Structure formats: C-alpha cells, structure tokens
C-alpha positions as protocol buffer text, in pm:
chain_id: "A"
residue {
  index: 1
  type: UNK
  ca { x: 9236 y: 13386 z: 5662 }
}
residue {
  index: 2
  type: UNK
  ca { x: 9602 y: 13470 z: 5705 }
}
residue {
  index: 3
  type: UNK
  ca { x: 9639 y: 13340 z: 6060 }
}
residue {
  index: 4
  type: UNK
  ca { x: 9902 y: 13081 z: 6161 }
}
residue {
  index: 5
  type: UNK
  ca { x: 9630 y: 12822 z: 6220 }
}
residue {
  index: 6
  type: UNK
  ca { x: 9364 y: 12751 z: 5961 }
}
residue {
  index: 7
  type: UNK
  ca { x: 9077 y: 12911 z: 6147 }
}
residue {
  index: 8
  type: UNK
  ca { x: 8799 y: 12773 z: 5929 }
}
residue {
  index: 9
  type: UNK
  ca { x: 8433 y: 12815 z: 6010 }
}
residue {
  index: 10
  type: UNK
  ca { x: 8416 y: 12442 z: 6082 }
}
residue {
  index: 11
  type: UNK
  ca { x: 8700 y: 12466 z: 6333 }
}
residue {
  index: 12
  type: UNK
  ca { x: 8548 y: 12768 z: 6508 }
}
residue {
  index: 13
  type: UNK
  ca { x: 8210 y: 12596 z: 6539 }
}
residue {
  index: 14
  type: UNK
  ca { x: 8350 y: 12267 z: 6672 }
}
residue {
  index: 15
  type: UNK
  ca { x: 8584 y: 12389 z: 6945 }
}
residue {
  index: 16
  type: UNK
  ca { x: 8430 y: 12433 z: 7292 }
}
residue {
  index: 17
  type: UNK
  ca { x: 8408 y: 12793 z: 7403 }
}
residue {
  index: 18
  type: UNK
  ca { x: 8554 y: 12917 z: 7730 }
}
residue {
  index: 19
  type: UNK
  ca { x: 8461 y: 13224 z: 7931 }
}
residue {
  index: 20
  type: UNK
  ca { x: 8786 y: 13383 z: 7812 }
}
residue {
  index: 21
  type: UNK
  ca { x: 8678 y: 13328 z: 7450 }
}
residue {
  index: 22
  type: UNK
  ca { x: 8344 y: 13493 z: 7516 }
}
residue {
  index: 23
  type: UNK
  ca { x: 8500 y: 13784 z: 7702 }
}
residue {
  index: 24
  type: UNK
  ca { x: 8756 y: 13835 z: 7425 }
}
residue {
  index: 25
  type: UNK
  ca { x: 8483 y: 13836 z: 7160 }
}
residue {
  index: 26
  type: UNK
  ca { x: 8267 y: 14078 z: 7356 }
}
residue {
  index: 27
  type: UNK
  ca { x: 8564 y: 14314 z: 7399 }
}
residue {
  index: 28
  type: UNK
  ca { x: 8700 y: 14281 z: 7045 }
}
residue {
  index: 29
  type: UNK
  ca { x: 8603 y: 14009 z: 6793 }
}
residue {
  index: 30
  type: UNK
  ca { x: 8943 y: 14039 z: 6627 }
}
residue {
  index: 31
  type: UNK
  ca { x: 9112 y: 13972 z: 6962 }
}
residue {
  index: 32
  type: UNK
  ca { x: 8914 y: 13652 z: 6996 }
}
residue {
  index: 33
  type: UNK
  ca { x: 9007 y: 13537 z: 6647 }
}
residue {
  index: 34
  type: UNK
  ca { x: 9376 y: 13620 z: 6678 }
}
residue {
  index: 35
  type: UNK
  ca { x: 9405 y: 13468 z: 7026 }
}
residue {
  index: 36
  type: UNK
  ca { x: 9339 y: 13126 z: 6875 }
}
residue {
  index: 37
  type: UNK
  ca { x: 9656 y: 13140 z: 6667 }
}
residue {
  index: 38
  type: UNK
  ca { x: 9907 y: 13302 z: 6905 }
}
residue {
  index: 39
  type: UNK
  ca { x: 10196 y: 13066 z: 6974 }
}
residue {
  index: 40
  type: UNK
  ca { x: 10265 y: 12998 z: 7345 }
}
residue {
  index: 41
  type: UNK
  ca { x: 10615 y: 13147 z: 7322 }
}
residue {
  index: 42
  type: UNK
  ca { x: 10475 y: 13464 z: 7168 }
}
residue {
  index: 43
  type: UNK
  ca { x: 10198 y: 13493 z: 7426 }
}
residue {
  index: 44
  type: UNK
  ca { x: 10445 y: 13467 z: 7716 }
}
residue {
  index: 45
  type: UNK
  ca { x: 10581 y: 13816 z: 7651 }
}
residue {
  index: 46
  type: UNK
  ca { x: 10242 y: 13961 z: 7748 }
}
residue {
  index: 47
  type: UNK
  ca { x: 10189 y: 13753 z: 8062 }
}
residue {
  index: 48
  type: UNK
  ca { x: 10353 y: 13982 z: 8316 }
}
residue {
  index: 49
  type: UNK
  ca { x: 10437 y: 13946 z: 8684 }
}
residue {
  index: 50
  type: UNK
  ca { x: 10085 y: 13948 z: 8836 }
}
residue {
  index: 51
  type: UNK
  ca { x: 9976 y: 13665 z: 8606 }
}
residue {
  index: 52
  type: UNK
  ca { x: 10295 y: 13474 z: 8688 }
}
residue {
  index: 53
  type: UNK
  ca { x: 10208 y: 13503 z: 9057 }
}
residue {
  index: 54
  type: UNK
  ca { x: 9852 y: 13385 z: 8991 }
}
residue {
  index: 55
  type: UNK
  ca { x: 9973 y: 13083 z: 8793 }
}
residue {
  index: 56
  type: UNK
  ca { x: 10235 y: 12986 z: 9049 }
}
residue {
  index: 57
  type: UNK
  ca { x: 10000 y: 13012 z: 9349 }
}
residue {
  index: 58
  type: UNK
  ca { x: 9723 y: 12828 z: 9164 }
}
residue {
  index: 59
  type: UNK
  ca { x: 9958 y: 12547 z: 9060 }
}
residue {
  index: 60
  type: UNK
  ca { x: 10094 y: 12522 z: 9413 }
}
residue {
  index: 61
  type: UNK
  ca { x: 9750 y: 12486 z: 9572 }
}
residue {
  index: 62
  type: UNK
  ca { x: 9634 y: 12236 z: 9312 }
}
residue {
  index: 63
  type: UNK
  ca { x: 9940 y: 12022 z: 9385 }
}
residue {
  index: 64
  type: UNK
  ca { x: 9882 y: 12072 z: 9757 }
}
residue {
  index: 65
  type: UNK
  ca { x: 9532 y: 11924 z: 9741 }
}
residue {
  index: 66
  type: UNK
  ca { x: 9651 y: 11639 z: 9523 }
}
residue {
  index: 67
  type: UNK
  ca { x: 9868 y: 11549 z: 9822 }
}
residue {
  index: 68
  type: UNK
  ca { x: 9580 y: 11569 z: 10068 }
}
residue {
  index: 69
  type: UNK
  ca { x: 9562 y: 11944 z: 10130 }
}
residue {
  index: 70
  type: UNK
  ca { x: 9727 y: 12164 z: 10395 }
}
residue {
  index: 71
  type: UNK
  ca { x: 9602 y: 11915 z: 10653 }
}
residue {
  index: 72
  type: UNK
  ca { x: 9850 y: 11659 z: 10516 }
}
residue {
  index: 73
  type: UNK
  ca { x: 10155 y: 11859 z: 10408 }
}
residue {
  index: 74
  type: UNK
  ca { x: 10371 y: 12096 z: 10606 }
}
residue {
  index: 75
  type: UNK
  ca { x: 10400 y: 12468 z: 10546 }
}
residue {
  index: 76
  type: UNK
  ca { x: 10757 y: 12420 z: 10422 }
}
residue {
  index: 77
  type: UNK
  ca { x: 10646 y: 12156 z: 10173 }
}
residue {
  index: 78
  type: UNK
  ca { x: 10382 y: 12397 z: 10046 }
}
residue {
  index: 79
  type: UNK
  ca { x: 10646 y: 12667 z: 9995 }
}
residue {
  index: 80
  type: UNK
  ca { x: 10872 y: 12415 z: 9820 }
}
residue {
  index: 81
  type: UNK
  ca { x: 10589 y: 12350 z: 9575 }
}
residue {
  index: 82
  type: UNK
  ca { x: 10566 y: 12723 z: 9512 }
}
residue {
  index: 83
  type: UNK
  ca { x: 10935 y: 12737 z: 9417 }
}
residue {
  index: 84
  type: UNK
  ca { x: 10872 y: 12465 z: 9161 }
}
residue {
  index: 85
  type: UNK
  ca { x: 10592 y: 12664 z: 9000 }
}
residue {
  index: 86
  type: UNK
  ca { x: 10743 y: 13013 z: 9025 }
}
residue {
  index: 87
  type: UNK
  ca { x: 10863 y: 13166 z: 8693 }
}
residue {
  index: 88
  type: UNK
  ca { x: 11033 y: 13486 z: 8791 }
}
residue {
  index: 89
  type: UNK
  ca { x: 11155 y: 13551 z: 8438 }
}
residue {
  index: 90
  type: UNK
  ca { x: 10801 y: 13652 z: 8344 }
}
residue {
  index: 91
  type: UNK
  ca { x: 10828 y: 13961 z: 8565 }
}
residue {
  index: 92
  type: UNK
  ca { x: 10919 y: 14301 z: 8422 }
}
residue {
  index: 93
  type: UNK
  ca { x: 11240 y: 14335 z: 8623 }
}
residue {
  index: 94
  type: UNK
  ca { x: 11425 y: 14201 z: 8926 }
}
residue {
  index: 95
  type: UNK
  ca { x: 11243 y: 14435 z: 9166 }
}
residue {
  index: 96
  type: UNK
  ca { x: 10901 y: 14310 z: 9057 }
}
residue {
  index: 97
  type: UNK
  ca { x: 11029 y: 13954 z: 9072 }
}
residue {
  index: 98
  type: UNK
  ca { x: 11141 y: 13992 z: 9435 }
}
residue {
  index: 99
  type: UNK
  ca { x: 10822 y: 14168 z: 9540 }
}
residue {
  index: 100
  type: UNK
  ca { x: 10588 y: 13914 z: 9380 }
}
residue {
  index: 101
  type: UNK
  ca { x: 10790 y: 13617 z: 9500 }
}
residue {
  index: 102
  type: UNK
  ca { x: 10770 y: 13751 z: 9855 }
}
residue {
  index: 103
  type: UNK
  ca { x: 10398 y: 13808 z: 9814 }
}
residue {
  index: 104
  type: UNK
  ca { x: 10349 y: 13450 z: 9698 }
}
residue {
  index: 105
  type: UNK
  ca { x: 10536 y: 13320 z: 10001 }
}
residue {
  index: 106
  type: UNK
  ca { x: 10323 y: 13535 z: 10230 }
}
residue {
  index: 107
  type: UNK
  ca { x: 9992 y: 13436 z: 10069 }
}
residue {
  index: 108
  type: UNK
  ca { x: 10069 y: 13066 z: 10089 }
}
residue {
  index: 109
  type: UNK
  ca { x: 10201 y: 13089 z: 10446 }
}
residue {
  index: 110
  type: UNK
  ca { x: 9879 y: 13262 z: 10551 }
}
residue {
  index: 111
  type: UNK
  ca { x: 9674 y: 13005 z: 10362 }
}
residue {
  index: 112
  type: UNK
  ca { x: 9843 y: 12712 z: 10532 }
}
residue {
  index: 113
  type: UNK
  ca { x: 9802 y: 12867 z: 10875 }
}
residue {
  index: 114
  type: UNK
  ca { x: 9431 y: 12929 z: 10807 }
}
residue {
  index: 115
  type: UNK
  ca { x: 9354 y: 12580 z: 10673 }
}
residue {
  index: 116
  type: UNK
  ca { x: 9591 y: 12322 z: 10814 }
}
residue {
  index: 117
  type: UNK
  ca { x: 9349 y: 12231 z: 11094 }
}
residue {
  index: 118
  type: UNK
  ca { x: 9024 y: 12278 z: 10900 }
}
residue {
  index: 119
  type: UNK
  ca { x: 8824 y: 11979 z: 10772 }
}
residue {
  index: 120
  type: UNK
  ca { x: 8921 y: 11884 z: 10417 }
}
residue {
  index: 121
  type: UNK
  ca { x: 8601 y: 11898 z: 10211 }
}
residue {
  index: 122
  type: UNK
  ca { x: 8773 y: 11888 z: 9872 }
}
residue {
  index: 123
  type: UNK
  ca { x: 8640 y: 11630 z: 9627 }
}
residue {
  index: 124
  type: UNK
  ca { x: 8824 y: 11741 z: 9309 }
}
residue {
  index: 125
  type: UNK
  ca { x: 9100 y: 11969 z: 9189 }
}
residue {
  index: 126
  type: UNK
  ca { x: 9181 y: 12126 z: 8853 }
}
residue {
  index: 127
  type: UNK
  ca { x: 8853 y: 11985 z: 8723 }
}
residue {
  index: 128
  type: UNK
  ca { x: 8779 y: 12047 z: 8355 }
}
residue {
  index: 129
  type: UNK
  ca { x: 8408 y: 12062 z: 8283 }
}
residue {
  index: 130
  type: UNK
  ca { x: 8242 y: 12041 z: 7942 }
}
residue {
  index: 131
  type: UNK
  ca { x: 7880 y: 12042 z: 7832 }
}
residue {
  index: 132
  type: UNK
  ca { x: 7648 y: 12149 z: 7554 }
}
residue {
  index: 133
  type: UNK
  ca { x: 7413 y: 12438 z: 7625 }
}
residue {
  index: 134
  type: UNK
  ca { x: 7157 y: 12550 z: 7366 }
}
residue {
  index: 135
  type: UNK
  ca { x: 7349 y: 12374 z: 7091 }
}
residue {
  index: 136
  type: UNK
  ca { x: 7689 y: 12520 z: 7179 }
}
residue {
  index: 137
  type: UNK
  ca { x: 7982 y: 12339 z: 7342 }
}
residue {
  index: 138
  type: UNK
  ca { x: 8147 y: 12502 z: 7641 }
}
residue {
  index: 139
  type: UNK
  ca { x: 8441 y: 12428 z: 7870 }
}
residue {
  index: 140
  type: UNK
  ca { x: 8553 y: 12564 z: 8208 }
}
residue {
  index: 141
  type: UNK
  ca { x: 8796 y: 12466 z: 8483 }
}
residue {
  index: 142
  type: UNK
  ca { x: 8739 y: 12469 z: 8859 }
}
residue {
  index: 143
  type: UNK
  ca { x: 9062 y: 12506 z: 9056 }
}
residue {
  index: 144
  type: UNK
  ca { x: 8898 y: 12320 z: 9343 }
}
residue {
  index: 145
  type: UNK
  ca { x: 8562 y: 12159 z: 9419 }
}
residue {
  index: 146
  type: UNK
  ca { x: 8437 y: 12123 z: 9778 }
}
residue {
  index: 147
  type: UNK
  ca { x: 8130 y: 11953 z: 9922 }
}
residue {
  index: 148
  type: UNK
  ca { x: 8014 y: 12063 z: 10267 }
}
residue {
  index: 149
  type: UNK
  ca { x: 7827 y: 11865 z: 10530 }
}
residue {
  index: 150
  type: UNK
  ca { x: 7489 y: 11960 z: 10384 }
}
residue {
  index: 151
  type: UNK
  ca { x: 7587 y: 11841 z: 10037 }
}
residue {
  index: 152
  type: UNK
  ca { x: 7632 y: 12181 z: 9872 }
}
residue {
  index: 153
  type: UNK
  ca { x: 7906 y: 12175 z: 9609 }
}
residue {
  index: 154
  type: UNK
  ca { x: 8130 y: 12481 z: 9571 }
}
residue {
  index: 155
  type: UNK
  ca { x: 8326 y: 12522 z: 9249 }
}
residue {
  index: 156
  type: UNK
  ca { x: 8595 y: 12777 z: 9314 }
}
residue {
  index: 157
  type: UNK
  ca { x: 8890 y: 12951 z: 9161 }
}
residue {
  index: 158
  type: UNK
  ca { x: 9184 y: 13109 z: 9340 }
}
residue {
  index: 159
  type: UNK
  ca { x: 9244 y: 13482 z: 9309 }
}
residue {
  index: 160
  type: UNK
  ca { x: 9563 y: 13667 z: 9405 }
}
residue {
  index: 161
  type: UNK
  ca { x: 9452 y: 14015 z: 9293 }
}
residue {
  index: 162
  type: UNK
  ca { x: 9441 y: 14304 z: 9536 }
}
residue {
  index: 163
  type: UNK
  ca { x: 9074 y: 14392 z: 9480 }
}
residue {
  index: 164
  type: UNK
  ca { x: 8860 y: 14081 z: 9444 }
}
residue {
  index: 165
  type: UNK
  ca { x: 8496 y: 14133 z: 9341 }
}
residue {
  index: 166
  type: UNK
  ca { x: 8217 y: 14113 z: 9593 }
}
residue {
  index: 167
  type: UNK
  ca { x: 7934 y: 13857 z: 9574 }
}
residue {
  index: 168
  type: UNK
  ca { x: 7713 y: 14086 z: 9364 }
}
residue {
  index: 169
  type: UNK
  ca { x: 7981 y: 14174 z: 9111 }
}
residue {
  index: 170
  type: UNK
  ca { x: 8092 y: 13813 z: 9089 }
}
residue {
  index: 171
  type: UNK
  ca { x: 7733 y: 13715 z: 9013 }
}
residue {
  index: 172
  type: UNK
  ca { x: 7751 y: 13919 z: 8690 }
}
residue {
  index: 173
  type: UNK
  ca { x: 8077 y: 13760 z: 8577 }
}
residue {
  index: 174
  type: UNK
  ca { x: 8059 y: 13540 z: 8265 }
}
residue {
  index: 175
  type: UNK
  ca { x: 8334 y: 13317 z: 8399 }
}
residue {
  index: 176
  type: UNK
  ca { x: 8150 y: 13251 z: 8727 }
}
residue {
  index: 177
  type: UNK
  ca { x: 7824 y: 13198 z: 8543 }
}
residue {
  index: 178
  type: UNK
  ca { x: 7965 y: 12949 z: 8295 }
}
residue {
  index: 179
  type: UNK
  ca { x: 8141 y: 12758 z: 8571 }
}
residue {
  index: 180
  type: UNK
  ca { x: 7812 y: 12730 z: 8760 }
}
residue {
  index: 181
  type: UNK
  ca { x: 7619 y: 12610 z: 8455 }
}
residue {
  index: 182
  type: UNK
  ca { x: 7876 y: 12346 z: 8370 }
}
residue {
  index: 183
  type: UNK
  ca { x: 7918 y: 12242 z: 8733 }
}
residue {
  index: 184
  type: UNK
  ca { x: 7543 y: 12198 z: 8775 }
}
residue {
  index: 185
  type: UNK
  ca { x: 7538 y: 11980 z: 8463 }
}
residue {
  index: 186
  type: UNK
  ca { x: 7833 y: 11773 z: 8584 }
}
residue {
  index: 187
  type: UNK
  ca { x: 7693 y: 11715 z: 8933 }
}
residue {
  index: 188
  type: UNK
  ca { x: 7335 y: 11665 z: 8810 }
}
residue {
  index: 189
  type: UNK
  ca { x: 7075 y: 11749 z: 9073 }
}
residue {
  index: 190
  type: UNK
  ca { x: 7319 y: 11829 z: 9353 }
}
residue {
  index: 191
  type: UNK
  ca { x: 7306 y: 12193 z: 9473 }
}
residue {
  index: 192
  type: UNK
  ca { x: 7600 y: 12394 z: 9336 }
}
residue {
  index: 193
  type: UNK
  ca { x: 7747 y: 12737 z: 9383 }
}
residue {
  index: 194
  type: UNK
  ca { x: 8049 y: 12909 z: 9236 }
}
residue {
  index: 195
  type: UNK
  ca { x: 8303 y: 13119 z: 9422 }
}
residue {
  index: 196
  type: UNK
  ca { x: 8650 y: 13262 z: 9429 }
}
residue {
  index: 197
  type: UNK
  ca { x: 8896 y: 13219 z: 9710 }
}
residue {
  index: 198
  type: UNK
  ca { x: 9060 y: 13559 z: 9754 }
}
residue {
  index: 199
  type: UNK
  ca { x: 9407 y: 13487 z: 9888 }
}
residue {
  index: 200
  type: UNK
  ca { x: 9498 y: 13835 z: 10010 }
}
residue {
  index: 201
  type: UNK
  ca { x: 9212 y: 13861 z: 10261 }
}
residue {
  index: 202
  type: UNK
  ca { x: 9198 y: 13478 z: 10291 }
}
residue {
  index: 203
  type: UNK
  ca { x: 8825 y: 13482 z: 10222 }
}
residue {
  index: 204
  type: UNK
  ca { x: 8581 y: 13271 z: 10023 }
}
residue {
  index: 205
  type: UNK
  ca { x: 8354 y: 13493 z: 9813 }
}
residue {
  index: 206
  type: UNK
  ca { x: 8044 y: 13313 z: 9686 }
}
residue {
  index: 207
  type: UNK
  ca { x: 7872 y: 13450 z: 9376 }
}
residue {
  index: 208
  type: UNK
  ca { x: 7524 y: 13574 z: 9462 }
}
residue {
  index: 209
  type: UNK
  ca { x: 7352 y: 13399 z: 9171 }
}
residue {
  index: 210
  type: UNK
  ca { x: 6982 y: 13334 z: 9223 }
}
residue {
  index: 211
  type: UNK
  ca { x: 6755 y: 13157 z: 8973 }
}
residue {
  index: 212
  type: UNK
  ca { x: 6677 y: 13476 z: 8778 }
}
residue {
  index: 213
  type: UNK
  ca { x: 7042 y: 13581 z: 8755 }
}
residue {
  index: 214
  type: UNK
  ca { x: 7134 y: 13230 z: 8647 }
}
residue {
  index: 215
  type: UNK
  ca { x: 6889 y: 13255 z: 8357 }
}
residue {
  index: 216
  type: UNK
  ca { x: 7025 y: 13597 z: 8262 }
}
residue {
  index: 217
  type: UNK
  ca { x: 7380 y: 13463 z: 8259 }
}
residue {
  index: 218
  type: UNK
  ca { x: 7273 y: 13161 z: 8058 }
}
residue {
  index: 219
  type: UNK
  ca { x: 7112 y: 13386 z: 7797 }
}
residue {
  index: 220
  type: UNK
  ca { x: 7414 y: 13616 z: 7778 }
}
residue {
  index: 221
  type: UNK
  ca { x: 7653 y: 13323 z: 7744 }
}
residue {
  index: 222
  type: UNK
  ca { x: 7450 y: 13146 z: 7474 }
}
residue {
  index: 223
  type: UNK
  ca { x: 7382 y: 13471 z: 7286 }
}
residue {
  index: 224
  type: UNK
  ca { x: 7756 y: 13546 z: 7276 }
}
residue {
  index: 225
  type: UNK
  ca { x: 7829 y: 13189 z: 7167 }
}
residue {
  index: 226
  type: UNK
  ca { x: 7584 y: 13225 z: 6879 }
}
residue {
  index: 227
  type: UNK
  ca { x: 7752 y: 13549 z: 6773 }
}
residue {
  index: 228
  type: UNK
  ca { x: 8093 y: 13380 z: 6781 }
}
residue {
  index: 229
  type: UNK
  ca { x: 7983 y: 13078 z: 6581 }
}
residue {
  index: 230
  type: UNK
  ca { x: 7799 y: 13272 z: 6313 }
}
residue {
  index: 231
  type: UNK
  ca { x: 8037 y: 13566 z: 6285 }
}
residue {
  index: 232
  type: UNK
  ca { x: 8161 y: 13649 z: 5937 }
}
residue {
  index: 233
  type: UNK
  ca { x: 8348 y: 13970 z: 6006 }
}
residue {
  index: 234
  type: UNK
  ca { x: 8567 y: 13969 z: 6320 }
}
residue {
  index: 235
  type: UNK
  ca { x: 8590 y: 14344 z: 6351 }
}
residue {
  index: 236
  type: UNK
  ca { x: 8860 y: 14523 z: 6548 }
}
residue {
  index: 237
  type: UNK
  ca { x: 8731 y: 14734 z: 6835 }
}
residue {
  index: 238
  type: UNK
  ca { x: 9015 y: 14972 z: 6911 }
}
residue {
  index: 239
  type: UNK
  ca { x: 9056 y: 15107 z: 7263 }
}
residue {
  index: 240
  type: UNK
  ca { x: 9307 y: 15131 z: 7548 }
}
residue {
  index: 241
  type: UNK
  ca { x: 9284 y: 14754 z: 7600 }
}
residue {
  index: 242
  type: UNK
  ca { x: 9491 y: 14715 z: 7281 }
}
residue {
  index: 243
  type: UNK
  ca { x: 9808 y: 14804 z: 7475 }
}
residue {
  index: 244
  type: UNK
  ca { x: 9778 y: 14488 z: 7685 }
}
residue {
  index: 245
  type: UNK
  ca { x: 9633 y: 14255 z: 7421 }
}
residue {
  index: 246
  type: UNK
  ca { x: 9825 y: 13928 z: 7394 }
}
residue {
  index: 247
  type: UNK
  ca { x: 9742 y: 13918 z: 7020 }
}
residue {
  index: 248
  type: UNK
  ca { x: 9850 y: 14271 z: 6933 }
}
residue {
  index: 249
  type: UNK
  ca { x: 10157 y: 14173 z: 6731 }
}
residue {
  index: 250
  type: UNK
  ca { x: 9925 y: 14016 z: 6473 }
}
residue {
  index: 251
  type: UNK
  ca { x: 9659 y: 14285 z: 6481 }
}
residue {
  index: 252
  type: UNK
  ca { x: 9641 y: 14530 z: 6187 }
}
residue {
  index: 253
  type: UNK
  ca { x: 9505 y: 14804 z: 6413 }
}
residue {
  index: 254
  type: UNK
  ca { x: 9811 y: 14791 z: 6638 }
}
residue {
  index: 255
  type: UNK
  ca { x: 10037 y: 14848 z: 6337 }
}
residue {
  index: 256
  type: UNK
  ca { x: 9848 y: 15161 z: 6234 }
}
residue {
  index: 257
  type: UNK
  ca { x: 10002 y: 15505 z: 6265 }
}
residue {
  index: 258
  type: UNK
  ca { x: 9749 y: 15594 z: 6535 }
}
residue {
  index: 259
  type: UNK
  ca { x: 9871 y: 15320 z: 6768 }
}
residue {
  index: 260
  type: UNK
  ca { x: 10237 y: 15376 z: 6686 }
}
residue {
  index: 261
  type: UNK
  ca { x: 10194 y: 15736 z: 6801 }
}
residue {
  index: 262
  type: UNK
  ca { x: 10003 y: 15619 z: 7109 }
}
residue {
  index: 263
  type: UNK
  ca { x: 10288 y: 15390 z: 7219 }
}
residue {
  index: 264
  type: UNK
  ca { x: 10562 y: 15650 z: 7183 }
}
C-alpha cells in the first residue's frame, strides 16, 4: 500500500478497533484505511470550530473532576481551565471563534451552577476501556464514570451539539453500544448503562438499551470488526460526506474530475 504508514494486514488485525473505526468503515472502507495514516497536523485542518468547542469543554470537565468536581472548584477556576483548553485557531474565522468561545463559557457556567451542590458520584474520568469480544480487540473511552446510591454505573460522554439524540436513537449508536459492552466487561457483574451528558439542555440522556438491543449491537459491532479485519479491497464509497472527510487529501476519489467540479 502507498500510505504513509505501513498498513499491513498484521497491523490492521492487531490494533484495537474503536467505534470511530467501525463507523468510518461502514461509511467508506477507504476512509477507514486512510484515516490510520493521516498525520495529526494534516488532520487539524478538517477539525473545525464545533469540534474545537467539544474538545475544549470535554478537556475542561475532565480536569474539573480530577480536581474533585464542581463541588470542589469555583466557577472562575472552571472557566480558567476552559481558557487553557480552548484552541480558537481551529475555527473558520474570528466571528466563529468569538461565538463558540462565548458558547463554551455559557455551557460551563450553566454546568457549574447545576452541579456545584450536587453529590459527587464520579468514580473515574477519561477512562480508556479495552476488551476482546468474539476474537476482536476493541477500545473505547468514557469521559466520566458515575456510580449512584443503588450501585448502577453510568459511563457517559459529554456532548456540546445543538441536537443531542434521544434515548431511543442513542440506543442504536455503535459508539454507545461499544462503550456499554466494554464497560460491562471492565466492571464485571455490576449493572452498567451508557449515556451522554448534553450540555446545552444540561441533561443526562441514558441510552435505552435492553438485553435484546444489546445483543443486536454486539452482533453489528463484531460483524463490522470481522469485515475490517478480513477486508482485502478497501473500496471508496463516494458521497457528500467526502467534502468533510479528514482523509480526503489522500483519497483518489477526491482528486477525480467529478469532485473537482463539485467543489467549485
């Protein structure tokens, strides 16, 4: 292969798969393959302002809970952490930078006001989980892990988007499903659920995953993993998503006359 990294079959089979890998492969096998060799500096040009906001808010809240949570640090200290994580240069222009920076300040201010007096049930933050399922290695990260008074463990991720999914839609999400499977393995027999914390409405949304849905997600995840590991031809599936693909500069389809005309 002519990628920057030697993407041998052995390498592809040994590396743990993430939900992003599976989603990339399902959307476009070539996107999955190329994403493994994109240099960080090259990928940054496709990040954009909304992702910069997500990263900054996530990093801020992870640091917050490492210091004991909003119960232990002041609102101003929380906002100071945000300034340390904020990368305004990733925004498209100065207007977007100002708007998203202000939004981050508002989201974190609201979060602190909603949680500074609540009991701190957090038992882990930025927790990387790995496990083997049906002969395939997987990895996922929980932004935060809580345990309530009844012993139920919630593995959650923060979300800054304007339209977060509901419990039913979240239950169909590969990312939520993989996080639940790996969390259940990590915490053994303890009851687990997966969720997102939607920062705009300041609401915890728990994935409505029952036993049947869990088995369906497990099958979908392991079936996709098998396709990834045994793939010989990483075909390009061309569609509108190509315009936002972080691997497009390496993709032969993007260089075609069809896509040059589409961009103009």
